JSON list of C-alpha atoms in Angstrom, two decimals:
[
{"chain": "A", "resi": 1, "resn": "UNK", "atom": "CA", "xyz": [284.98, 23.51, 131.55]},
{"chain": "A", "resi": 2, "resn": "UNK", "atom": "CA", "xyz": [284.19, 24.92, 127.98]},
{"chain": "A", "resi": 3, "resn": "UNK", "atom": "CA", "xyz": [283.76, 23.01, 125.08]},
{"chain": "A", "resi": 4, "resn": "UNK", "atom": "CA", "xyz": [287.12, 23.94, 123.93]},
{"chain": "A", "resi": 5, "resn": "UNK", "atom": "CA", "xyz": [288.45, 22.72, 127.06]},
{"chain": "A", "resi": 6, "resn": "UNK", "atom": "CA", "xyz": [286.75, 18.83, 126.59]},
{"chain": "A", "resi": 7, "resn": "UNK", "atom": "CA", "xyz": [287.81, 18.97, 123.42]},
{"chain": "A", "resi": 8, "resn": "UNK", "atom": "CA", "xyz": [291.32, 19.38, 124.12]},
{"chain": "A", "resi": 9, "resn": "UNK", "atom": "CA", "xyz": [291.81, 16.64, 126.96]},
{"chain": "A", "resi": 10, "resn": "UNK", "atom": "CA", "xyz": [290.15, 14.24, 123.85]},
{"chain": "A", "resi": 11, "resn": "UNK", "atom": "CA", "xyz": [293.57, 15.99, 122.00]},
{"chain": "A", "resi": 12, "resn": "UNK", "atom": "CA", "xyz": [295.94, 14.92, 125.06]},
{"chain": "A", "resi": 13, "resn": "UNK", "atom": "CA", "xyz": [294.37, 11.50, 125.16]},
{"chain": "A", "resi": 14, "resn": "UNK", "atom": "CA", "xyz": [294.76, 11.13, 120.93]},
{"chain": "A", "resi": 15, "resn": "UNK", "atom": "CA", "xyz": [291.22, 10.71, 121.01]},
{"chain": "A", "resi": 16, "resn": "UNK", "atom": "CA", "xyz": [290.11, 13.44, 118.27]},
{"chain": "A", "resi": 17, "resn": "UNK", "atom": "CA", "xyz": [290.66, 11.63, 114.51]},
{"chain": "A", "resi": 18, "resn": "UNK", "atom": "CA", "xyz": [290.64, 12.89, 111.73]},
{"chain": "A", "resi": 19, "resn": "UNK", "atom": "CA", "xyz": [289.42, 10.63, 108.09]},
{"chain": "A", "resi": 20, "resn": "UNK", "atom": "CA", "xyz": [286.43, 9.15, 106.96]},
{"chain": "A", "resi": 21, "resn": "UNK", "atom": "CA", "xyz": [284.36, 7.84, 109.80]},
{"chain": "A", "resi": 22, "resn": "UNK", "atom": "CA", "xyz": [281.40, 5.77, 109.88]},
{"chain": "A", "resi": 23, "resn": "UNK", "atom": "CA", "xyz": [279.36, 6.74, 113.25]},
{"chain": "A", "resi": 24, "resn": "UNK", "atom": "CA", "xyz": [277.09, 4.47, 114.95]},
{"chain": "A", "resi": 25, "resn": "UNK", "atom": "CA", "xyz": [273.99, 5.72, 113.21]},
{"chain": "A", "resi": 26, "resn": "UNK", "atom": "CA", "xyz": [275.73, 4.82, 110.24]},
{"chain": "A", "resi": 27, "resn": "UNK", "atom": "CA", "xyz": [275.80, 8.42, 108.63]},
{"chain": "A", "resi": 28, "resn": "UNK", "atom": "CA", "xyz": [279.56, 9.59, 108.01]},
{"chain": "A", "resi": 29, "resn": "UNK", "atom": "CA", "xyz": [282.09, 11.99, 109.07]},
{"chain": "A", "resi": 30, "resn": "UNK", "atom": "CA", "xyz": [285.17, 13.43, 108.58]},
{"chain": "A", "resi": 31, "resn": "UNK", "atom": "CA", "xyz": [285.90, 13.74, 112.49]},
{"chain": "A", "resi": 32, "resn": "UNK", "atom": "CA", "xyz": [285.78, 10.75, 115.29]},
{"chain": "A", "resi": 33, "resn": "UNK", "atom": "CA", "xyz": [286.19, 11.30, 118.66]},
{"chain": "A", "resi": 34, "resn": "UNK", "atom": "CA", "xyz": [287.60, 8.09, 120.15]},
{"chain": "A", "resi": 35, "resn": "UNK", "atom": "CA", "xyz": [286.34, 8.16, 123.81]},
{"chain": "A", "resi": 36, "resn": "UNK", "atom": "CA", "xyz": [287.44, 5.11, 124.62]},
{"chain": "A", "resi": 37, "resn": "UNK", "atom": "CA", "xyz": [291.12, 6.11, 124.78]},
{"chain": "A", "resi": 38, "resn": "UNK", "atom": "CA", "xyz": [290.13, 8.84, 126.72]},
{"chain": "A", "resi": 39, "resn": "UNK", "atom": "CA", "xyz": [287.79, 6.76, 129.32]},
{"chain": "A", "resi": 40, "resn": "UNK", "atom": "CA", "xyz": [291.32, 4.61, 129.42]},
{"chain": "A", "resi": 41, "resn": "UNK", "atom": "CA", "xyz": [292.75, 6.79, 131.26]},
{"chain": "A", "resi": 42, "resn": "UNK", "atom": "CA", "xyz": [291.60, 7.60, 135.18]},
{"chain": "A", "resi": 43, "resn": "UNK", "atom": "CA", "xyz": [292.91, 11.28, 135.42]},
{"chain": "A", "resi": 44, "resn": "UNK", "atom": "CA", "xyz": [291.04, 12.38, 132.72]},
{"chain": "A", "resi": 45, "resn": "UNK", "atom": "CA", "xyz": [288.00, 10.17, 133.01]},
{"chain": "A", "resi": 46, "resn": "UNK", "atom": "CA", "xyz": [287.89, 11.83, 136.74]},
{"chain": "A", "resi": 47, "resn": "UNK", "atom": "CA", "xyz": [288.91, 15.30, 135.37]},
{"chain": "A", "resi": 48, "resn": "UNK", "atom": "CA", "xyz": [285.71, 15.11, 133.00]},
{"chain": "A", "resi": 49, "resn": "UNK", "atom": "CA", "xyz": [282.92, 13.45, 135.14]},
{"chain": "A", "resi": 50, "resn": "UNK", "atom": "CA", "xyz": [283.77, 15.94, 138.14]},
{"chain": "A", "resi": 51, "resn": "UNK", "atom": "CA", "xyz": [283.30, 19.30, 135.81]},
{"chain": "A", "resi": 52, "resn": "UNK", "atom": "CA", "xyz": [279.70, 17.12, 134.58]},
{"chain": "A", "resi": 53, "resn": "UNK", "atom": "CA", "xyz": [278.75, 16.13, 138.19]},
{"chain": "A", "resi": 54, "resn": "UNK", "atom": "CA", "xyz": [278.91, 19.82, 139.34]},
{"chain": "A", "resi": 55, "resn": "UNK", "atom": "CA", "xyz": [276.75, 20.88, 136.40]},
{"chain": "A", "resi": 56, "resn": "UNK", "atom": "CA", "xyz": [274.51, 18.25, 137.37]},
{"chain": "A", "resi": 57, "resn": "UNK", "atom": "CA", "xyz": [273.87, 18.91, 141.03]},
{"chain": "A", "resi": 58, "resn": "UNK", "atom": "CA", "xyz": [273.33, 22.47, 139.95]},
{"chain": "A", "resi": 59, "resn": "UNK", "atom": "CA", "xyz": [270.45, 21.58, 137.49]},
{"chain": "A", "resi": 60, "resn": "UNK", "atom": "CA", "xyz": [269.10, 18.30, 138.95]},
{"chain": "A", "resi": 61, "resn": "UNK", "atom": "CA", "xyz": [269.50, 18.49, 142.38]},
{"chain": "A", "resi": 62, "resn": "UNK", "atom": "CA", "xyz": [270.04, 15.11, 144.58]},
{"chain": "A", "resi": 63, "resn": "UNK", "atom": "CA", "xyz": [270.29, 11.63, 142.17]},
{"chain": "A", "resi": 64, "resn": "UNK", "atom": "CA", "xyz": [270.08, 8.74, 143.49]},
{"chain": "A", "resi": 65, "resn": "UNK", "atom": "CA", "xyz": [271.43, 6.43, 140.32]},
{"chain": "A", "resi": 66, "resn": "UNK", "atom": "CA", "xyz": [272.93, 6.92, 137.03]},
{"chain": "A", "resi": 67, "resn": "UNK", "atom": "CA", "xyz": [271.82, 4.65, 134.23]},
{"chain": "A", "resi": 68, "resn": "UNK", "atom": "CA", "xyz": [273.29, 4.34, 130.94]},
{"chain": "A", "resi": 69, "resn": "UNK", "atom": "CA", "xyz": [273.51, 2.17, 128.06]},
{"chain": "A", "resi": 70, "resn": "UNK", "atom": "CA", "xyz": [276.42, -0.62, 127.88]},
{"chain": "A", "resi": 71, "resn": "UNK", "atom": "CA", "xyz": [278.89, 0.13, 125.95]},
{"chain": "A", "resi": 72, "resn": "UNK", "atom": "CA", "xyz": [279.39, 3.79, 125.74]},
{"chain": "A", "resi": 73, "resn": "UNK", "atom": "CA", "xyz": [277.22, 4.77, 129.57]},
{"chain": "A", "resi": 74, "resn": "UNK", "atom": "CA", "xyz": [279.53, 2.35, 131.53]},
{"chain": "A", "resi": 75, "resn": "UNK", "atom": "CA", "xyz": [282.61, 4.57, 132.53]},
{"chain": "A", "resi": 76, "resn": "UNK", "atom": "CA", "xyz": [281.25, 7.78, 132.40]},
{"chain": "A", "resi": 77, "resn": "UNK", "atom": "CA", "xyz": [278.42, 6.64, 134.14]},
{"chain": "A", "resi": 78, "resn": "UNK", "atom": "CA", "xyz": [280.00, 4.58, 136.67]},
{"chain": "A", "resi": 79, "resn": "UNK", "atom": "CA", "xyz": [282.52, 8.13, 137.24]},
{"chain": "A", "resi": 80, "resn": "UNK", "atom": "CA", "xyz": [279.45, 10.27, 137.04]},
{"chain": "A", "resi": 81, "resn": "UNK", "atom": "CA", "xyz": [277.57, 7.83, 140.10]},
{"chain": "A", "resi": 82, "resn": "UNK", "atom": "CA", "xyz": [281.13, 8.36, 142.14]},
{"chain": "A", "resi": 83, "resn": "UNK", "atom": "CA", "xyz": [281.03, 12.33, 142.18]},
{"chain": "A", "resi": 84, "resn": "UNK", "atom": "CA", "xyz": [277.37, 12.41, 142.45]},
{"chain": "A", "resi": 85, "resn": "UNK", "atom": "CA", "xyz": [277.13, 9.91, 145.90]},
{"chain": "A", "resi": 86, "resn": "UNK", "atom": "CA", "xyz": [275.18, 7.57, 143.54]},
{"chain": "A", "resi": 87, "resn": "UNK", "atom": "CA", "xyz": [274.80, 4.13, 142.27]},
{"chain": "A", "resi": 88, "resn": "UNK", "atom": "CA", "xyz": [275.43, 3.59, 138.66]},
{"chain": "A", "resi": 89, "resn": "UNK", "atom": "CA", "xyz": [273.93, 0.50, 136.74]},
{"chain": "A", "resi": 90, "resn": "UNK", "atom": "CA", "xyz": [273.70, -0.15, 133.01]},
{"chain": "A", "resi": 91, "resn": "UNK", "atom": "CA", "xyz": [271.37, -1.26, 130.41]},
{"chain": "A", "resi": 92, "resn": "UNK", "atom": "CA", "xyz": [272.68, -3.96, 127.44]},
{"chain": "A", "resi": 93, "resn": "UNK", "atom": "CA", "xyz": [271.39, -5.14, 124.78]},
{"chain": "A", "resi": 94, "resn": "UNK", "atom": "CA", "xyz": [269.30, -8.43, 124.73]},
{"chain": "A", "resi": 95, "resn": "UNK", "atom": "CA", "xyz": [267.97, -9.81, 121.69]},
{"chain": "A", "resi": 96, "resn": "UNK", "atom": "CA", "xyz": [267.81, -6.09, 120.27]},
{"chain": "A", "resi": 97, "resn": "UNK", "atom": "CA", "xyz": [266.72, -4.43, 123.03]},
{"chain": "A", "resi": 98, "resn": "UNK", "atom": "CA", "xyz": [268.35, -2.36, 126.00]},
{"chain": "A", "resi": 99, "resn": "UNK", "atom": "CA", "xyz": [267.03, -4.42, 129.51]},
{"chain": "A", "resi": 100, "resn": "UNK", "atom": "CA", "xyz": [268.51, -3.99, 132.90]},
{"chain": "A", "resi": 101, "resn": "UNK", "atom": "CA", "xyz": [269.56, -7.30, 134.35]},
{"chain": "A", "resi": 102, "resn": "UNK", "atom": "CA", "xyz": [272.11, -8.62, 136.61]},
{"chain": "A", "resi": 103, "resn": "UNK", "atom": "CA", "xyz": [270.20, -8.03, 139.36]},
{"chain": "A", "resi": 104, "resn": "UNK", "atom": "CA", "xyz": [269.99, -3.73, 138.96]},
{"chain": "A", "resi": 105, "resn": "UNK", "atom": "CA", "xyz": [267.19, -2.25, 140.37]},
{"chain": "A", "resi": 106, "resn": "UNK", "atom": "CA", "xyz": [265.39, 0.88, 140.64]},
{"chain": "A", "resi": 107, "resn": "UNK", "atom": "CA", "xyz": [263.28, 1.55, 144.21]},
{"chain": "A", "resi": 108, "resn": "UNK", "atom": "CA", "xyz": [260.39, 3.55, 144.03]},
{"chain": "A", "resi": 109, "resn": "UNK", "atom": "CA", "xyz": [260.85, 7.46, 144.57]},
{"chain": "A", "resi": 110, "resn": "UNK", "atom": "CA", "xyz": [264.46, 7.11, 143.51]},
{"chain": "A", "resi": 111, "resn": "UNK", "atom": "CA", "xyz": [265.92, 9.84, 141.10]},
{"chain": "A", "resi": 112, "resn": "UNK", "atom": "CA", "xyz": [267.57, 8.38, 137.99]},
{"chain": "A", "resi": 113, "resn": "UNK", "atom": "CA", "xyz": [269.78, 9.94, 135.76]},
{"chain": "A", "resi": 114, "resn": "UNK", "atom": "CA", "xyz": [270.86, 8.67, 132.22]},
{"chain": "A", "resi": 115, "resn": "UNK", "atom": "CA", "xyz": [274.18, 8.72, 131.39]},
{"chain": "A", "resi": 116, "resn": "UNK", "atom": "CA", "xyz": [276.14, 8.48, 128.05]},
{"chain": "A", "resi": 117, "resn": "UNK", "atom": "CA", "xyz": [279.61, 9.13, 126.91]},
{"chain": "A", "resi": 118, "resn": "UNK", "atom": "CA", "xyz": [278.77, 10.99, 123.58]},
{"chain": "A", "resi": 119, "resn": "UNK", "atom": "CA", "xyz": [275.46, 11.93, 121.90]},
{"chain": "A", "resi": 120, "resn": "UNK", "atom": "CA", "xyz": [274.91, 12.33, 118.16]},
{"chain": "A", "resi": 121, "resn": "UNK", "atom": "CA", "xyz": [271.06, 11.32, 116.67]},
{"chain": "A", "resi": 122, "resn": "UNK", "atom": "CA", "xyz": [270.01, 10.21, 120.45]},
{"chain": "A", "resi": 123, "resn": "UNK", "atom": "CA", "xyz": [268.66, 6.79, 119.78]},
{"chain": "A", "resi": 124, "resn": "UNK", "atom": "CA", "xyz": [271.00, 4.98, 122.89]},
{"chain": "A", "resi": 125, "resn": "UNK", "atom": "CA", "xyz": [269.47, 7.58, 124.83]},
{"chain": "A", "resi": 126, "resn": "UNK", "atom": "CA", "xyz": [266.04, 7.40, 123.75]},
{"chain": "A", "resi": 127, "resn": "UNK", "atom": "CA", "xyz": [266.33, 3.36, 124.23]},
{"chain": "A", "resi": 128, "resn": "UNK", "atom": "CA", "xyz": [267.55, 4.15, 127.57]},
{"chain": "A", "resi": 129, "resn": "UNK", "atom": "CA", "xyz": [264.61, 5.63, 128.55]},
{"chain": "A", "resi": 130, "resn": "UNK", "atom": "CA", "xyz": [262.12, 3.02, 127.42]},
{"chain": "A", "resi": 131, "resn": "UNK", "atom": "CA", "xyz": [264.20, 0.47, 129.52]},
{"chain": "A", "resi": 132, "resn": "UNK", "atom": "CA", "xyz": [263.49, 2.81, 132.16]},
{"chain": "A", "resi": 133, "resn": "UNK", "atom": "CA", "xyz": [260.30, 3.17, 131.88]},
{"chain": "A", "resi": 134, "resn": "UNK", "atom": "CA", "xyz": [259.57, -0.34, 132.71]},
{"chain": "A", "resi": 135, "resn": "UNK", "atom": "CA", "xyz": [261.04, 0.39, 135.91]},
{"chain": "A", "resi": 136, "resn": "UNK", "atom": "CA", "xyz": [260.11, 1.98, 139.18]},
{"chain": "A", "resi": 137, "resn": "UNK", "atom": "CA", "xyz": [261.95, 5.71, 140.00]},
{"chain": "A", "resi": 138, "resn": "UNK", "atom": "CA", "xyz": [261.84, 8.79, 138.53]},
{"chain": "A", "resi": 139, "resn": "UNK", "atom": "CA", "xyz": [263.99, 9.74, 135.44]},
{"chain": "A", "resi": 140, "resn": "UNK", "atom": "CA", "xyz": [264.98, 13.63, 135.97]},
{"chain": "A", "resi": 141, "resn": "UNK", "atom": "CA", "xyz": [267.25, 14.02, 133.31]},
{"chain": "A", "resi": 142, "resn": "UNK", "atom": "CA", "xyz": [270.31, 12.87, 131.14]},
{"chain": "A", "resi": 143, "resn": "UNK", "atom": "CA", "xyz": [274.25, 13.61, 130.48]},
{"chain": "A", "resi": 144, "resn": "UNK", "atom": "CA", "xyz": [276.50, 13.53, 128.30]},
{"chain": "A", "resi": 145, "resn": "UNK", "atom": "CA", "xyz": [280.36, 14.71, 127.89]},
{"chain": "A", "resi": 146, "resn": "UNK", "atom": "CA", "xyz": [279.82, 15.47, 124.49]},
{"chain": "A", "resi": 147, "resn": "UNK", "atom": "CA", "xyz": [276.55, 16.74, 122.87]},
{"chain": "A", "resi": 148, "resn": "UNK", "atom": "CA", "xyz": [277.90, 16.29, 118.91]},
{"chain": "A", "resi": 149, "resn": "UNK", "atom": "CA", "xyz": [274.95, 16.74, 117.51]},
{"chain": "A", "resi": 150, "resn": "UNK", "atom": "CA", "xyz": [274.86, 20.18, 118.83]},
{"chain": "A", "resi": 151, "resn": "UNK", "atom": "CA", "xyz": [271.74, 20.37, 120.91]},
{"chain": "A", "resi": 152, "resn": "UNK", "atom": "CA", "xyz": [269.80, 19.05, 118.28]},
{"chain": "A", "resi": 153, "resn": "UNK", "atom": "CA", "xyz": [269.57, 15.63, 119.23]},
{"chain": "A", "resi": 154, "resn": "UNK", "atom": "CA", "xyz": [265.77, 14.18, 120.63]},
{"chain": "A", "resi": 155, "resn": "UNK", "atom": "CA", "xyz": [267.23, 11.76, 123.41]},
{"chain": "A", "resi": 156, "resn": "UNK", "atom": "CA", "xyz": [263.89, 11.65, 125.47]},
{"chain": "A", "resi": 157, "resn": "UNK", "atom": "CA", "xyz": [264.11, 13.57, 128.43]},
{"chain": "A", "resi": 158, "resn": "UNK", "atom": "CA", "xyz": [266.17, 16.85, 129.43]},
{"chain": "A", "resi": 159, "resn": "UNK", "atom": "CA", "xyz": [270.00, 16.50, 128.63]},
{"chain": "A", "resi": 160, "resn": "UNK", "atom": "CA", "xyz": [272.95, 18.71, 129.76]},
{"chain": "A", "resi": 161, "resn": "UNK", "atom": "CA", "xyz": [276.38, 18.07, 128.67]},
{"chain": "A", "resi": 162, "resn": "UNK", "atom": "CA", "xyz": [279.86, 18.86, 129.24]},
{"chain": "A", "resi": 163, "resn": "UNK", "atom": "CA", "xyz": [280.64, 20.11, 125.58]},
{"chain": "A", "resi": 164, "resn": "UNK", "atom": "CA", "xyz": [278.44, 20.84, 122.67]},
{"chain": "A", "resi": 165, "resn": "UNK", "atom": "CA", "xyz": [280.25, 20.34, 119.24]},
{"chain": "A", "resi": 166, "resn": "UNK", "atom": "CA", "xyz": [278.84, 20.51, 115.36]},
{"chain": "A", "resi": 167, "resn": "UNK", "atom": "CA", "xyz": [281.27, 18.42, 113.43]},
{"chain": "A", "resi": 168, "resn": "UNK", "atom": "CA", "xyz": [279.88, 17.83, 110.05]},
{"chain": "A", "resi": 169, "resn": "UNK", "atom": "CA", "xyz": [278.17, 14.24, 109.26]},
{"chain": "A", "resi": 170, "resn": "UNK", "atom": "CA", "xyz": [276.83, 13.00, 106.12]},
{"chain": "A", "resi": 171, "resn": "UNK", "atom": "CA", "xyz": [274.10, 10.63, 104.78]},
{"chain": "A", "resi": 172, "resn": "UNK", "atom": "CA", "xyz": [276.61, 8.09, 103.20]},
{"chain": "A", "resi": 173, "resn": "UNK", "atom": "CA", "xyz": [274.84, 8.63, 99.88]},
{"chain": "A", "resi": 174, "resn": "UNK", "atom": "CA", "xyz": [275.56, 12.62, 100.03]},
{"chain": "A", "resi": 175, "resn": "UNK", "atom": "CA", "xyz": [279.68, 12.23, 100.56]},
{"chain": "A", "resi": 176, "resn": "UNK", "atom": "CA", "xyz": [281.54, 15.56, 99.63]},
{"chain": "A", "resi": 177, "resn": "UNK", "atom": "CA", "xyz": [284.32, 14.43, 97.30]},
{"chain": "A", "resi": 178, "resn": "UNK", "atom": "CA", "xyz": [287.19, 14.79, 100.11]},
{"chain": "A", "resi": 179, "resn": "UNK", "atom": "CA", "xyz": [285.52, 11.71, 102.02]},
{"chain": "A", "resi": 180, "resn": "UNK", "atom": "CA", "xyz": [284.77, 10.03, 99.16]},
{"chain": "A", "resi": 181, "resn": "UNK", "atom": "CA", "xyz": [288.42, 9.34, 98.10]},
{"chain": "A", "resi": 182, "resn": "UNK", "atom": "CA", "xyz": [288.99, 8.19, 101.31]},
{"chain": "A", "resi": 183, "resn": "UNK", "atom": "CA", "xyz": [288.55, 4.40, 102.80]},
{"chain": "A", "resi": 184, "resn": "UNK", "atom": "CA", "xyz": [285.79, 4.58, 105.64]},
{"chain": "A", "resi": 185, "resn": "UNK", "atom": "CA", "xyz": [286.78, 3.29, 108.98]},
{"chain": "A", "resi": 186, "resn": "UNK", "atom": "CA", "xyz": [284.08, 1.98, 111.57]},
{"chain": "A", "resi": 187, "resn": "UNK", "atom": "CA", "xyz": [285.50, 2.82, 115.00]},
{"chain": "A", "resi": 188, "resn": "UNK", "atom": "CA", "xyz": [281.95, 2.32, 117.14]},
{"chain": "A", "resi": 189, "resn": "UNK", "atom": "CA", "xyz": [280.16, -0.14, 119.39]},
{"chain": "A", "resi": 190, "resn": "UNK", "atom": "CA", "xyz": [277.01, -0.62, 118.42]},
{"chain": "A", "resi": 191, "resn": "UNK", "atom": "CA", "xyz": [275.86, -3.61, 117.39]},
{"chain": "A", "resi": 192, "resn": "UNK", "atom": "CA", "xyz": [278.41, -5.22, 119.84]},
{"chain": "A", "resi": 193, "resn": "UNK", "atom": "CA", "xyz": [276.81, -8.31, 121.25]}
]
């Protein structure tokens, strides 16, 4: 799949917005890609992971389980374990920071991939692999449908994703006029409890 081609399933699901956006690192944009109503629906949740998984055998070789952060590395990771013959846990948040509990575990020697839906600044990712460093296993690498930050994210570790995008994003001091007349909406999860 090319980017073009990610990006237009997020168009079939009505996932690609358009307005003034404020993204999870809090810095703004005039583009939001809504991946929850795309992870809503199996087909193209499945259509998605599969054209990822195949990317990631080729690079990675043999994982053993996918880890990602809650909210956003649930689905994709959980879809991501299923084409890969993997296990998929998750990390949440507990009293600030990312732990794995409800009884996930890591064995020794077992390869662990991070998982995400989309990346822009890296820091679920990065978190993601301090949790997992606290843990036995070996972390080979990390995914991500969506790279919006257009390769230029630090996320901690080697990342491949499906699509690499550059949609613009602002410091929310340094608006262009065109988002400044319009009401900011906060569509994310972080900083769900």
């Amino acid at each position: 799949m090319t980017s073009e081609d990610v990006l237009a399933v997020f168009k079939e699901a009505g996932a690609l917005l358009e307005g003034h956006f404020i993204l999870s690192s809090g810095r703004r944009s005039p583009v939001f890609l809504q991946k929850a109503l795309v992870f809503s629906r199996p087909d193209l949740s499945e259509k998605l992971c599969k054209a990822l998984a195949a990317k990631l055998t080729a690079d990675f070789g043999k994982i053993d389980v996918v880890a990602g952060p809650a909210v956003g590395g649930i689905i994709p990771g959980y879809e991501l374990a299923r084409h890969l013959g993997a296990r998929a846990i998750f990390a949440e948040r507990v009293d600030g920071q990312l732990q794995f509990r409800r009884g996930f575990s890591i064995a020794e020697g077992e390869r662990v991939l991070i998982a995400e839906d989309i990346v822009t600044t890296g820091l679920s990712f990065r978190e993601t692999v301090e949790a997992l460093a606290k843990l036995p296993g070996e972390v080979v690498g990390g995914a991500c449908i969506i790279d919006r930050s257009g390769g230029r994210a630090d996320v901690g570790c080697k990342l491949i994703s499906l699509a690499q995008v550059n949609f613009p994003d602002y410091a929310p001091d340094d608006l262009p006029p065109e988002l400044q007349k319009l009401e900011a909406i906060k569509p994310g999860s972080r900083g769900l409890a």
